[in-house]
Coordinates of C-alpha atoms in Angstrom, one line a residue:
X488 CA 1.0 -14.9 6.4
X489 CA -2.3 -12.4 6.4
X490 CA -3.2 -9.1 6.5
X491 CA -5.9 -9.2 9.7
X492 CA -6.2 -12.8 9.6
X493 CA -4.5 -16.0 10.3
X494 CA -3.8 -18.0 7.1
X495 CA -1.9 -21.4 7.6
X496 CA 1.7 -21.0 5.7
X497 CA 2.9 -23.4 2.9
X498 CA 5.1 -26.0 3.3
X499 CA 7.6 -24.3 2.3
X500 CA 7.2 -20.9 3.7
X501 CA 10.7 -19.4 5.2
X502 CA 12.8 -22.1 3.0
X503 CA 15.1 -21.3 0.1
X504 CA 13.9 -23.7 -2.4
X505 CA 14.4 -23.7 -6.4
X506 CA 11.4 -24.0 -8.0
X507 CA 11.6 -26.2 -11.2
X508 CA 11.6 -24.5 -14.8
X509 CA 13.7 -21.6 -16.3
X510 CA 13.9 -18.6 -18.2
X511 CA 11.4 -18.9 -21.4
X512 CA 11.6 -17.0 -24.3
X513 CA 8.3 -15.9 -23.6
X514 CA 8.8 -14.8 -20.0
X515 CA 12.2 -12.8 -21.8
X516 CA 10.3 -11.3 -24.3
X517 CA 7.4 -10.4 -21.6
X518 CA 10.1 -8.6 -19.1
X519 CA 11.3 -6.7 -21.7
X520 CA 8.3 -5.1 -23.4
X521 CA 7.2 -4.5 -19.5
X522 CA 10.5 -3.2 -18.6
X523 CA 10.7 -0.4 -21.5
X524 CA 8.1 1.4 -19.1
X525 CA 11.3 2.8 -17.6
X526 CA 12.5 4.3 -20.7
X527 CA 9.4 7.1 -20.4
X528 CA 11.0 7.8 -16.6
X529 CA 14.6 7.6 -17.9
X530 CA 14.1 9.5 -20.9
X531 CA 12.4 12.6 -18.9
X532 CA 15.2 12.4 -16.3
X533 CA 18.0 13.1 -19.1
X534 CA 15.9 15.2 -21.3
X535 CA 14.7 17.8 -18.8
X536 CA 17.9 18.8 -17.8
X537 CA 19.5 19.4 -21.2
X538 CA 16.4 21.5 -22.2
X539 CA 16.4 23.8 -19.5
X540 CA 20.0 24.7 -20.5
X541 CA 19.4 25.4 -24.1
X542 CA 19.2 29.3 -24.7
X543 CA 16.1 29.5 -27.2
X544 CA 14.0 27.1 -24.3
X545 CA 14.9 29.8 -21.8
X546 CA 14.3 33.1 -23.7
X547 CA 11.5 32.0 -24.8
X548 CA 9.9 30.9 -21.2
X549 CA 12.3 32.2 -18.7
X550 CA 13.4 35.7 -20.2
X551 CA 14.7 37.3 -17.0
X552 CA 16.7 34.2 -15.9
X553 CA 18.4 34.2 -19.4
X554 CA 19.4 37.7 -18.9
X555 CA 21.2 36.6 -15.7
X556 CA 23.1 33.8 -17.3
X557 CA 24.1 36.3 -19.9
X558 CA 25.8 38.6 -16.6
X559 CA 28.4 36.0 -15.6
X560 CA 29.1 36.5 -12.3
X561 CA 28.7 33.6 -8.9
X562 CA 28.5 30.3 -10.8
X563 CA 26.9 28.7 -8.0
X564 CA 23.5 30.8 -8.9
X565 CA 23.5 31.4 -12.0
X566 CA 20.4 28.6 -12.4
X567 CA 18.5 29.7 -9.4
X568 CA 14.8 29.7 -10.0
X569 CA 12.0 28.4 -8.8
X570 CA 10.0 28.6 -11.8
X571 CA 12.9 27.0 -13.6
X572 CA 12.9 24.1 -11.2
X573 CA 9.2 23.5 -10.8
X574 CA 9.1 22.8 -14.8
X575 CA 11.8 19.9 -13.7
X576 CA 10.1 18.8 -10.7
X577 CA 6.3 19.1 -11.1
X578 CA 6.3 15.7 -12.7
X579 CA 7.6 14.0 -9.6
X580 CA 4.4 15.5 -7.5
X581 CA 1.7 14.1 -9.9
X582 CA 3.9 10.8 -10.3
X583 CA 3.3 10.4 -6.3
X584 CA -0.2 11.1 -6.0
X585 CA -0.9 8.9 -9.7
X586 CA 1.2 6.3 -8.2
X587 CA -1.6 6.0 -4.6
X588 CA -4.4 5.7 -7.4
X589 CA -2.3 3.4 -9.6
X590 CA -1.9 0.6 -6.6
X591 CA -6.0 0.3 -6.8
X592 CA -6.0 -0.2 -10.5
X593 CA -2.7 -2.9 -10.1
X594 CA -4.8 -4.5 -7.8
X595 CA -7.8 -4.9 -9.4
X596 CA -7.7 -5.0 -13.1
X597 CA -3.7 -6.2 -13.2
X598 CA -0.3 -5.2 -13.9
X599 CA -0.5 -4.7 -17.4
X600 CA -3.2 -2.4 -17.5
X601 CA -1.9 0.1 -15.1
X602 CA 1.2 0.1 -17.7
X603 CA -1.3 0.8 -20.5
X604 CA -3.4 4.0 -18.5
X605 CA 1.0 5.3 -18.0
X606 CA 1.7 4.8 -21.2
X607 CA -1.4 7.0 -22.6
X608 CA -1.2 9.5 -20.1
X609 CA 2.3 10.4 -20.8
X610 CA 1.6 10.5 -24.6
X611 CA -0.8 13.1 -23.8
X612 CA 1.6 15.3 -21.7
X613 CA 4.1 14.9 -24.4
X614 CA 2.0 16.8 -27.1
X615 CA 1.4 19.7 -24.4
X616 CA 4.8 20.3 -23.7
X617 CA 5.9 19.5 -27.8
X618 CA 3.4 22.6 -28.5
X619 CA 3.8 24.2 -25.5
X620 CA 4.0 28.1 -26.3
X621 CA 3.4 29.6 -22.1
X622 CA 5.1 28.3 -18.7
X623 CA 0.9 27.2 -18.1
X624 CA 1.5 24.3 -20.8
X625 CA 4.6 23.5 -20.1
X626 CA 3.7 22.7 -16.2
X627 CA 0.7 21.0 -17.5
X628 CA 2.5 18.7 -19.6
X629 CA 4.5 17.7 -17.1
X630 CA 1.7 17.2 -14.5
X631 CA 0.0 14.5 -17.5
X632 CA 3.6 13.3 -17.9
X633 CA 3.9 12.6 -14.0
X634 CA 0.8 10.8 -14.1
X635 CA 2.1 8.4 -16.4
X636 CA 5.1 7.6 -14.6
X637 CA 3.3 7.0 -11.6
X638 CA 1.5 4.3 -13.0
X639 CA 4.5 2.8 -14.8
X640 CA 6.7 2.8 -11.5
X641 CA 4.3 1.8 -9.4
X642 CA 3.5 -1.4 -11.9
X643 CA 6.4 -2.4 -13.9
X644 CA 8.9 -3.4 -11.1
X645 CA 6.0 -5.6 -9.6
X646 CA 5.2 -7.4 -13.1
X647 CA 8.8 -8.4 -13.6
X648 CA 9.4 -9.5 -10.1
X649 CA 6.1 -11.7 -10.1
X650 CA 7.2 -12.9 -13.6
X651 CA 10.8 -14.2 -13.1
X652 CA 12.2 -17.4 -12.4
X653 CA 13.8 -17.3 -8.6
X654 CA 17.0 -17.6 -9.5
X655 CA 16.9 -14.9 -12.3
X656 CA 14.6 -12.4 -10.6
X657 CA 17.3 -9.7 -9.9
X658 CA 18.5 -9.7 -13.6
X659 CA 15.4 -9.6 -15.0
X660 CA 14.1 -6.5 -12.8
X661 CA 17.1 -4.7 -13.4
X662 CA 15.9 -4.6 -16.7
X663 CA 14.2 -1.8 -15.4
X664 CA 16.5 0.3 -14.4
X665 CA 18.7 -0.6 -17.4
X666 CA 15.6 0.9 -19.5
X667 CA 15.7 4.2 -17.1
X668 CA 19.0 4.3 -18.3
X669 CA 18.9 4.0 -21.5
X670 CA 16.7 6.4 -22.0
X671 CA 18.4 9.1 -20.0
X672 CA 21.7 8.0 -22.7
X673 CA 19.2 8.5 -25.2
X674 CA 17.7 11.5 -23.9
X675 CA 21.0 13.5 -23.9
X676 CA 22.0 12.2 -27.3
X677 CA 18.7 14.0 -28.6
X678 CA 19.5 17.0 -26.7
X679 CA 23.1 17.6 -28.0
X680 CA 21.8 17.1 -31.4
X681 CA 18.6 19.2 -31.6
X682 CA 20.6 22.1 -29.8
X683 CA 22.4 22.8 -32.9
X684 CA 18.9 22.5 -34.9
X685 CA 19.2 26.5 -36.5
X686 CA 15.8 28.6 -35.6
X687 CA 16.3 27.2 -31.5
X688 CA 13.3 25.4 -32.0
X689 CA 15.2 21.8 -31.0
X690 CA 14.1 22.0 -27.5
X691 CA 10.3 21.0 -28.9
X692 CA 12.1 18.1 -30.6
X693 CA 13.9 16.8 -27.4
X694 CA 10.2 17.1 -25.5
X695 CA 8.1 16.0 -28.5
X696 CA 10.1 13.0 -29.0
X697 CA 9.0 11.3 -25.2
X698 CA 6.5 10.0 -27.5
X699 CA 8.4 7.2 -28.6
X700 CA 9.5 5.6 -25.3
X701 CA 5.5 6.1 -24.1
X702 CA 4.1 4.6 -27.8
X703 CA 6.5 1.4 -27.3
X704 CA 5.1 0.4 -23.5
X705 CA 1.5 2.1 -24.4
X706 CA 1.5 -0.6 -27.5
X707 CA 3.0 -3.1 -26.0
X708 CA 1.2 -3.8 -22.9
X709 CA -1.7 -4.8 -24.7
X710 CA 0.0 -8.1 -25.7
X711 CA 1.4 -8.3 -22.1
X712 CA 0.0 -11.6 -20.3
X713 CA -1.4 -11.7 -16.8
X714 CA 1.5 -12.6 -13.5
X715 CA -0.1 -15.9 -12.1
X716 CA 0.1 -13.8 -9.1
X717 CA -2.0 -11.6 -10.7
X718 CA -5.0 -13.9 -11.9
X719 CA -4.8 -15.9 -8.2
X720 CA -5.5 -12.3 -6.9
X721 CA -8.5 -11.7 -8.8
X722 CA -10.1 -15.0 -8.4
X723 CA -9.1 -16.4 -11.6
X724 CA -7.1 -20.0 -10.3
X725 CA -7.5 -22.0 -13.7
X726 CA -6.1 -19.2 -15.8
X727 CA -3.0 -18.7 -13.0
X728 CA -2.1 -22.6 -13.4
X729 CA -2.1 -22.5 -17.4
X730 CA -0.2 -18.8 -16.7
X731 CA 2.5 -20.4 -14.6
X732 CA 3.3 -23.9 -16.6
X733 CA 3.5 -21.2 -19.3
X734 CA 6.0 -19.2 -17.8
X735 CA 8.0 -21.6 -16.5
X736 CA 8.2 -23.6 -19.5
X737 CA 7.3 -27.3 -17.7
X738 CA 4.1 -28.9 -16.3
X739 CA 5.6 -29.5 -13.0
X740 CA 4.8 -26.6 -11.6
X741 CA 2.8 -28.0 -8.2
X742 CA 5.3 -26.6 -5.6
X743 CA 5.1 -22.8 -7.2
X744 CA 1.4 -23.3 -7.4
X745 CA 0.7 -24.3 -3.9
X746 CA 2.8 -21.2 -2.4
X747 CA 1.0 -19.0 -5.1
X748 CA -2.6 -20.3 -4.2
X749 CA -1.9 -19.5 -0.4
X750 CA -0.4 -16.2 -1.1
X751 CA -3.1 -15.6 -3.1
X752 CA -5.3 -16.3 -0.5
X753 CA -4.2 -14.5 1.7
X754 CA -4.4 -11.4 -0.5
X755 CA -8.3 -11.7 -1.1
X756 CA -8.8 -12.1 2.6
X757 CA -7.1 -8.5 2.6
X758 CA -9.4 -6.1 1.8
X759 CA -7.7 -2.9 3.4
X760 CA -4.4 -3.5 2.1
X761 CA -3.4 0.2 2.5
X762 CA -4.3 -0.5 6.5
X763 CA -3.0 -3.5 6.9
X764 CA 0.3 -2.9 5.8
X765 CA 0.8 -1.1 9.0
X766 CA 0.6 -4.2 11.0
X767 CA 3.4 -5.3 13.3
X768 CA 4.0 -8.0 10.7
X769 CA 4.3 -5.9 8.0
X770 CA 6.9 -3.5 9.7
X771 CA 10.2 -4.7 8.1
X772 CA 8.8 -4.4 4.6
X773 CA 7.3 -1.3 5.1
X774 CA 10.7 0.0 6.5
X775 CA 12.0 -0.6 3.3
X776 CA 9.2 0.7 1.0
X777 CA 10.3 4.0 2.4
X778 CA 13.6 3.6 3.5
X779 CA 15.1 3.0 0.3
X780 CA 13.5 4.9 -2.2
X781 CA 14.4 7.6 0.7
X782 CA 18.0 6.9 0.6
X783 CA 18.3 6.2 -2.9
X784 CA 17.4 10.3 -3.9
X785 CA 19.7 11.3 -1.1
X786 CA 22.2 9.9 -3.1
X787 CA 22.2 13.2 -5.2
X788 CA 22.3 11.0 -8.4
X789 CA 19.4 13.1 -10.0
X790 CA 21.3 16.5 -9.1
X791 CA 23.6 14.6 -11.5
X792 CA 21.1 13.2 -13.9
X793 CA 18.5 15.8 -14.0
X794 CA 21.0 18.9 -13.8
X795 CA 24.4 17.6 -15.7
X796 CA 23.9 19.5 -18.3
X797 CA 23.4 22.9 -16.0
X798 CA 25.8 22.0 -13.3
X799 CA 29.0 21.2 -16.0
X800 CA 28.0 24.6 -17.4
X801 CA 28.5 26.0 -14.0
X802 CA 31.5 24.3 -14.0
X803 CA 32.9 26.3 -17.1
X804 CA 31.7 23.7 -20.1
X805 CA 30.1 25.7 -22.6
X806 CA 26.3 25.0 -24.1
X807 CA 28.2 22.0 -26.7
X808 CA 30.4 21.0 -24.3
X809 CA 28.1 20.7 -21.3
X810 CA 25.5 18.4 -23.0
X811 CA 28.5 16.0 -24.4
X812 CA 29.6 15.4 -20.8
X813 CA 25.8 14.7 -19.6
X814 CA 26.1 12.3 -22.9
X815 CA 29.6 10.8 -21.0
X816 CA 28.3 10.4 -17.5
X817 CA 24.7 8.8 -18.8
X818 CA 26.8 6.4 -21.1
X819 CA 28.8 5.0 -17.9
X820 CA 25.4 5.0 -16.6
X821 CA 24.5 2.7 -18.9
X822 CA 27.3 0.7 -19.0
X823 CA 27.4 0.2 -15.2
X824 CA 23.5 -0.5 -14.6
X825 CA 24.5 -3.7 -17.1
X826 CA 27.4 -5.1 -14.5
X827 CA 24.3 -5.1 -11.4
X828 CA 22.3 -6.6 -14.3
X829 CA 24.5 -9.5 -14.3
X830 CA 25.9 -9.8 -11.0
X831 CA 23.0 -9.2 -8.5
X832 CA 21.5 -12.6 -8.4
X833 CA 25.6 -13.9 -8.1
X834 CA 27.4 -11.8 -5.4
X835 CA 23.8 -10.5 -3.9
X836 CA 21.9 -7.7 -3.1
X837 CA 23.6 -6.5 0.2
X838 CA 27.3 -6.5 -1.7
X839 CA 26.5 -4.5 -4.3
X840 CA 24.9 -2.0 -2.0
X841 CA 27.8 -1.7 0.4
X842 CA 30.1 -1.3 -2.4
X843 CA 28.1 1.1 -4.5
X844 CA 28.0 2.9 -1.2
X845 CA 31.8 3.5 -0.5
X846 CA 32.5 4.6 -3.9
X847 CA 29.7 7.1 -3.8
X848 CA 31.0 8.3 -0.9
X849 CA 34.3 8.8 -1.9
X850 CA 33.8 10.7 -5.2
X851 CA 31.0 12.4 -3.7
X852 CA 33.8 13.8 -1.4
X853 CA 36.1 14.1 -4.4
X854 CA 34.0 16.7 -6.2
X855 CA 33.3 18.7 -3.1
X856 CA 36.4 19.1 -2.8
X857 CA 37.4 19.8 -6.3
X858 CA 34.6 22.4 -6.8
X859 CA 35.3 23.9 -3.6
X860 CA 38.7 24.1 -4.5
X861 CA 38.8 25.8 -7.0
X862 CA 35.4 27.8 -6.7
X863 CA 35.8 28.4 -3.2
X864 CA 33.3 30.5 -1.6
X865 CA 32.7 33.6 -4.2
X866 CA 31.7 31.4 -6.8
X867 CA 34.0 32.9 -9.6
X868 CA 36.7 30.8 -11.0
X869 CA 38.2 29.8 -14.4
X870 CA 38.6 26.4 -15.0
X871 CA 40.9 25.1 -17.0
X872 CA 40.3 22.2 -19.3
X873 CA 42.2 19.2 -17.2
X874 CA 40.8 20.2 -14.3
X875 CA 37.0 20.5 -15.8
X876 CA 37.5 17.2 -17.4
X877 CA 39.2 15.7 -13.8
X878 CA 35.6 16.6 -12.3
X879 CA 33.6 14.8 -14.8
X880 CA 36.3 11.7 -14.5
X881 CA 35.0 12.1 -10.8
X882 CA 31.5 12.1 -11.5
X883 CA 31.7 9.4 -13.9
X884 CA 33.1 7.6 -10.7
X885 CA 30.4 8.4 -8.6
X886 CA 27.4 7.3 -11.2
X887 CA 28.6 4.4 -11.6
X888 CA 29.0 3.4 -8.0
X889 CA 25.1 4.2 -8.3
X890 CA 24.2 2.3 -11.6
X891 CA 25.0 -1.0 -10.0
X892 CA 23.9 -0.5 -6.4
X893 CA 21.1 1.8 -5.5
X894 CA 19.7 2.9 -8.8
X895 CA 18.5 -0.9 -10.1
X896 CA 18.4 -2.3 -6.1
X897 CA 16.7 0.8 -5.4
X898 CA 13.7 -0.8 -7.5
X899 CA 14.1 -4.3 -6.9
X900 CA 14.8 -5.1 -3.3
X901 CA 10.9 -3.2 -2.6
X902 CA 9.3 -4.9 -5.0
X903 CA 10.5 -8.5 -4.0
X904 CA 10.2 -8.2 -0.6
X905 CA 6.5 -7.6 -0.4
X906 CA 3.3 -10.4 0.5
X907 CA 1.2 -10.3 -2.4
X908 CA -1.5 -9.5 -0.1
X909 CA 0.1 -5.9 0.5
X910 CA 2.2 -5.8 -2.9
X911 CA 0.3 -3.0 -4.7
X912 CA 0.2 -0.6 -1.4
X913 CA 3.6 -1.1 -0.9
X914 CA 5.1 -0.6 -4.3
X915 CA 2.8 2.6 -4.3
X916 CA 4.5 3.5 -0.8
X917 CA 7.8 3.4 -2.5
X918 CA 7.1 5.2 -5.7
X919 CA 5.0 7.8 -3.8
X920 CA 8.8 8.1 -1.7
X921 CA 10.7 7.9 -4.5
X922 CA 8.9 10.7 -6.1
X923 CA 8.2 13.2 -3.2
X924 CA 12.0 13.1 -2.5
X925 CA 12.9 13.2 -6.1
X926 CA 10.6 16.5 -6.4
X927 CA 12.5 18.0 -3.0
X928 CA 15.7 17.2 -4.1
X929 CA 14.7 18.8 -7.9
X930 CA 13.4 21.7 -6.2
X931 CA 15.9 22.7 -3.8
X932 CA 19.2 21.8 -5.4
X933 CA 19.3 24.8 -7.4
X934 CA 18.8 27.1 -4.1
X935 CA 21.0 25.0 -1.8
X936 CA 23.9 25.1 -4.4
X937 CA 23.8 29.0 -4.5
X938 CA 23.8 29.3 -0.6
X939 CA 25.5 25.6 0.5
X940 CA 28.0 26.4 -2.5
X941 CA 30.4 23.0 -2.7
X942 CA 29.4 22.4 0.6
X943 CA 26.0 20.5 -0.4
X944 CA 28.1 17.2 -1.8
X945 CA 29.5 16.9 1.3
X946 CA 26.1 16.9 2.9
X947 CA 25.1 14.3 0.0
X948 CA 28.3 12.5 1.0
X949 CA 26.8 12.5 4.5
X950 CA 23.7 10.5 3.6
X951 CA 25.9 8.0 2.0
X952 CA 27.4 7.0 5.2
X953 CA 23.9 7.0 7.0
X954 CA 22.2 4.8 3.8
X955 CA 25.1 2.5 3.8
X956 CA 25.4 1.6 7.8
X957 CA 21.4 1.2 7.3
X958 CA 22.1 -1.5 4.4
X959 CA 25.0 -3.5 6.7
X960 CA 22.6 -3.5 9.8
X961 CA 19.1 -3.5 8.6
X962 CA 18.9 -5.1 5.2
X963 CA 19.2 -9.1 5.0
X964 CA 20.1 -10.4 2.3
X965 CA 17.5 -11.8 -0.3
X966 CA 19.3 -13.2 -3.5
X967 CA 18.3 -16.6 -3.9
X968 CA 14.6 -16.4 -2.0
X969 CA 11.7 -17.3 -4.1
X970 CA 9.5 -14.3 -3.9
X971 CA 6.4 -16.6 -2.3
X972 CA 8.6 -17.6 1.1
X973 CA 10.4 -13.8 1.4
X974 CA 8.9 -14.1 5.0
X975 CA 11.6 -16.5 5.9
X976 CA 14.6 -13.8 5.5
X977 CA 12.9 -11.5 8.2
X978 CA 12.3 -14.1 10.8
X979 CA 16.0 -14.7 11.1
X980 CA 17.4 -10.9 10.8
X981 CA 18.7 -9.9 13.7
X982 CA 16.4 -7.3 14.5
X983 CA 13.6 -7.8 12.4
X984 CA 12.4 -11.5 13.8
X985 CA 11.1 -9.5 16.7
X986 CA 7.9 -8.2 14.2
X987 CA 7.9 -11.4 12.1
X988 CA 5.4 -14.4 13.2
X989 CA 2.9 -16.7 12.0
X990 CA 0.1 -16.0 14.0
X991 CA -2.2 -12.5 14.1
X992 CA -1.0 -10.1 16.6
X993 CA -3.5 -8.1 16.2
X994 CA -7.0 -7.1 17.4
X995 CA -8.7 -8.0 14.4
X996 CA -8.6 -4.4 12.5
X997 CA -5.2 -4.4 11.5
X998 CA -4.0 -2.1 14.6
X999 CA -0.7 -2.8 16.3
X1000 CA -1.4 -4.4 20.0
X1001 CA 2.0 -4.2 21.3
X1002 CA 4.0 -1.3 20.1
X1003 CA 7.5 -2.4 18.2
X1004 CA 9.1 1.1 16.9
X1005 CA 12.4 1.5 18.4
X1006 CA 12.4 3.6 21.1
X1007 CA 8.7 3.0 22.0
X1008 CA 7.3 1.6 24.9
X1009 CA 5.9 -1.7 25.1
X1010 CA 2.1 -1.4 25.9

């Protein structure tokens, strides 16, 4: 399996074969100083939201839209701003353009690395927006603070996925997403404390304080090891054997080896990965390095993560009141993301994704209705206390549904499903995703709930169904399938065993010969 060339495949390529060894304390301990790079992403998520509700942080930067809020009036505005929003969003445009530079660095100086150049990046943005005193410093921060997620997204997910034992890879790259939650928890913890913090000056706390997440993984990537994939992929085979019979915890290592050494092969011999990818026998992976990421932010979860505070306020919560329902809905967060954490690699990928789907769907329907309900179309409604606290039952309902389907298998399912040869490129594809529809979703909810009204979670509700029929007819199933013989899952799907084969379909330049998109014509 090559980019551009023909490379014999292992004896064991397309089987589902255990590997022998296990989870190791060090590979444990590895995962989880690699996986705290989501608490810098996580912590962002939660802590951006609850800032940009807290009155000092907007009369200080956003006078004129704190003058509005002040006027009552159509709830379903009252946040509308573009400036407002691009403070939120900016991050997620650098993060996708960081996160194309970040695959060459993953590629060629390793995972751990691209980790540390996140980690000190984001350290920097966090002391521009801590001392920020104009909207110009505040944007840059967040630009810096982009950059570093980028490079943490784009590596982290990869590291874990190379690292794990087979039958505990799901669990252990969960772990990620576990740390994105947790530090959105954390993040609105801080935020409902330092809004009562007298002088309004708690808002620099809740930014300063993203320091912390990005010091833990800045530090501790410098005592990360190597992936064997990793060191085979830079020429380094010695180093990969000790690596693996290290990570696996037993000398016999010669099956994982073998599959590692012609993967690894095959990725040297790759020397446009970012055109190769594009080949015919690439096409199912690359379907869903976009695809999902896609999907997952069309969700709407980060209308809920990014903008709970601001949208339960809409909702009638006060200041208090909003930012301790943020702190409900990221706890079940929480909560949840640890059920996928310890049931992916038992009932499977596709499960929890079908599930996670229906129940998304139906509270994403419930809240539509109960906002529209009792909002209706002018906007102007007092709600009573049951009912407020019905929507956030609701909501709580829906994030869930999330936390142990798309938000970890959003992450994972990309990450293990990619040739080592194309790996990097194709973990940047689905950041770079990821990000540009986390930044159009950031940016336009604001606008689209003052003119869509309640009518824009039925629209989210919408993309549910479409993501979830994509899941039961496109998506085979991959608990189970050691990462090095993943080929083996496309070459019986249905559909995708028409792009999946063992010898080079191409002309030698990694361009398609015969055309394979649906709808195309064959040439």
């Amino acid at each position: 399996m090559a980019g551009g060339v023909a490379v014999a495949p292992s004896a064991s390529a397309g089987k589902r074969q255990d590997y022998p060894g296990g989870l190791t304390q060090f590979v444990f301990m590895a995962c989880t100083v690699a996986a705290t790079g989501g608490l810098i992403f996580g912590y962002d998520i939660g802590i951006s939201g609850g800032v940009t509700s807290m009155d000092p942080f907007l009369s200080r930067f956003f006078p004129s839209k704190q003058a509005e809020l002040l006027d009552g009036g159509n709830q379903y505005c009252k946040f509308d701003s573009q400036l407002l929003t691009l403070f939120t969003s900016s991050l997620y445009v650098s993060a996708l353009v960081a996160s194309l530079f970040a695959a060459s660095v993953t590629r060629a100086a390793g995972r751990k690395w691209s980790m540390f150049a996140g980690g000190v990046t984001f350290l920097a943005g966090c002391a521009l927006n801590g001392a920020a005193v104009n909207v110009a410093m505040l944007i840059l921060g967040r630009v810096l603070l982009g950059v570093g997620v980028g490079f943490a997204n784009q590596s982290v997910p990869v590291y874990l996925s190379e690292m794990a034992p087979m039958r505990m890879r799901g669990m252990l790259n969960n772990g990620f997403q576990l740390m994105i939650t947790l530090g959105i928890l954390l993040a609105n913890l801080i935020n409902y404390g330092t809004v009562k913090i007298a002088g309004g000056w708690g808002w620099r706390l809740s930014l300063g304080l993203a320091a912390v997440p990005a010091a833990i993984i800045t530090v501790g990537s410098l005592f990360l090891p190597d992936t064997p994939n990793s060191l085979l992929e830079r020429g380094r085979p010695e180093e990969a054997k000790r690596m693996l019979r290290r990570v696996r915890g037993t000398d016999d290592v010669a099956a994982e080896y073998d599959d590692l050494v012609a993967a690894g092969e095959a990725s040297r011999a790759v020397t446009h990965p970012w055109r190769d990818i594009r080949q015919r026998r690439y096409r199912p992976q690359l379907v869903m390095a976009v695809a999902i990421p896609l999907f997952q932010q069309l969700t709407g979860i980060n209308v809920i993560m990014f903008y709970a505070p601001v949208l339960f306020k809409t909702l009638g919560f006060g200041g208090t009141a909003s930012l301790m329902s943020a702190v409900i809905t990221g706890l079940v967060n929480l909560v949840s993301t640890l059920v996928s954490v310890f049931t992916v690699d038992r009932v499977g990928r596709r499960a929890l994704f079908l599930e996670g789907g229906a129940q998304m769907l139906a509270a994403q329907v419930a809240v539509g209705a109960l906002i529209g309900a009792k909002f209706g179309w002018s906007g102007v409604a007092t709600v009573p206390a049951g009912y407020a606290a019905a929507t956030v039952v609701v909501m709580c309902v829906y994030v869930a549904g999330f936390a142990w389907s798309w938000g970890p298998l959003g992450w994972l399912v990309p990450s293990e499903v990619m040739p080592l040869e194309v790996r990097p490129a194709g973990q940047s594809i689905t950041v770079a995703v990821n990000m540009l529809m986390t930044f159009a979703v950031a940016q336009a909810f604001l606008p689209m709930l003052c003119r869509l009204k309640f009518v824009l979670f039925f629209a989210f509700a919408a993309c549910v169904v479409v993501m979830t029929l994509f899941v039961a007819l496109f998506l085979p199933e991959t608990k189970g399938v050691p990462i090095e013989d993943m080929a083996g899952v496309w070459k019986t799907h249905w559909y995708w065993k028409r792009f999946v084969n063992d010898g080079d379909d191409t002309d030698g330049h990694g361009v398609d010969i015969e055309l394979g998109c649906v709808g195309e014509a064959k040439k």
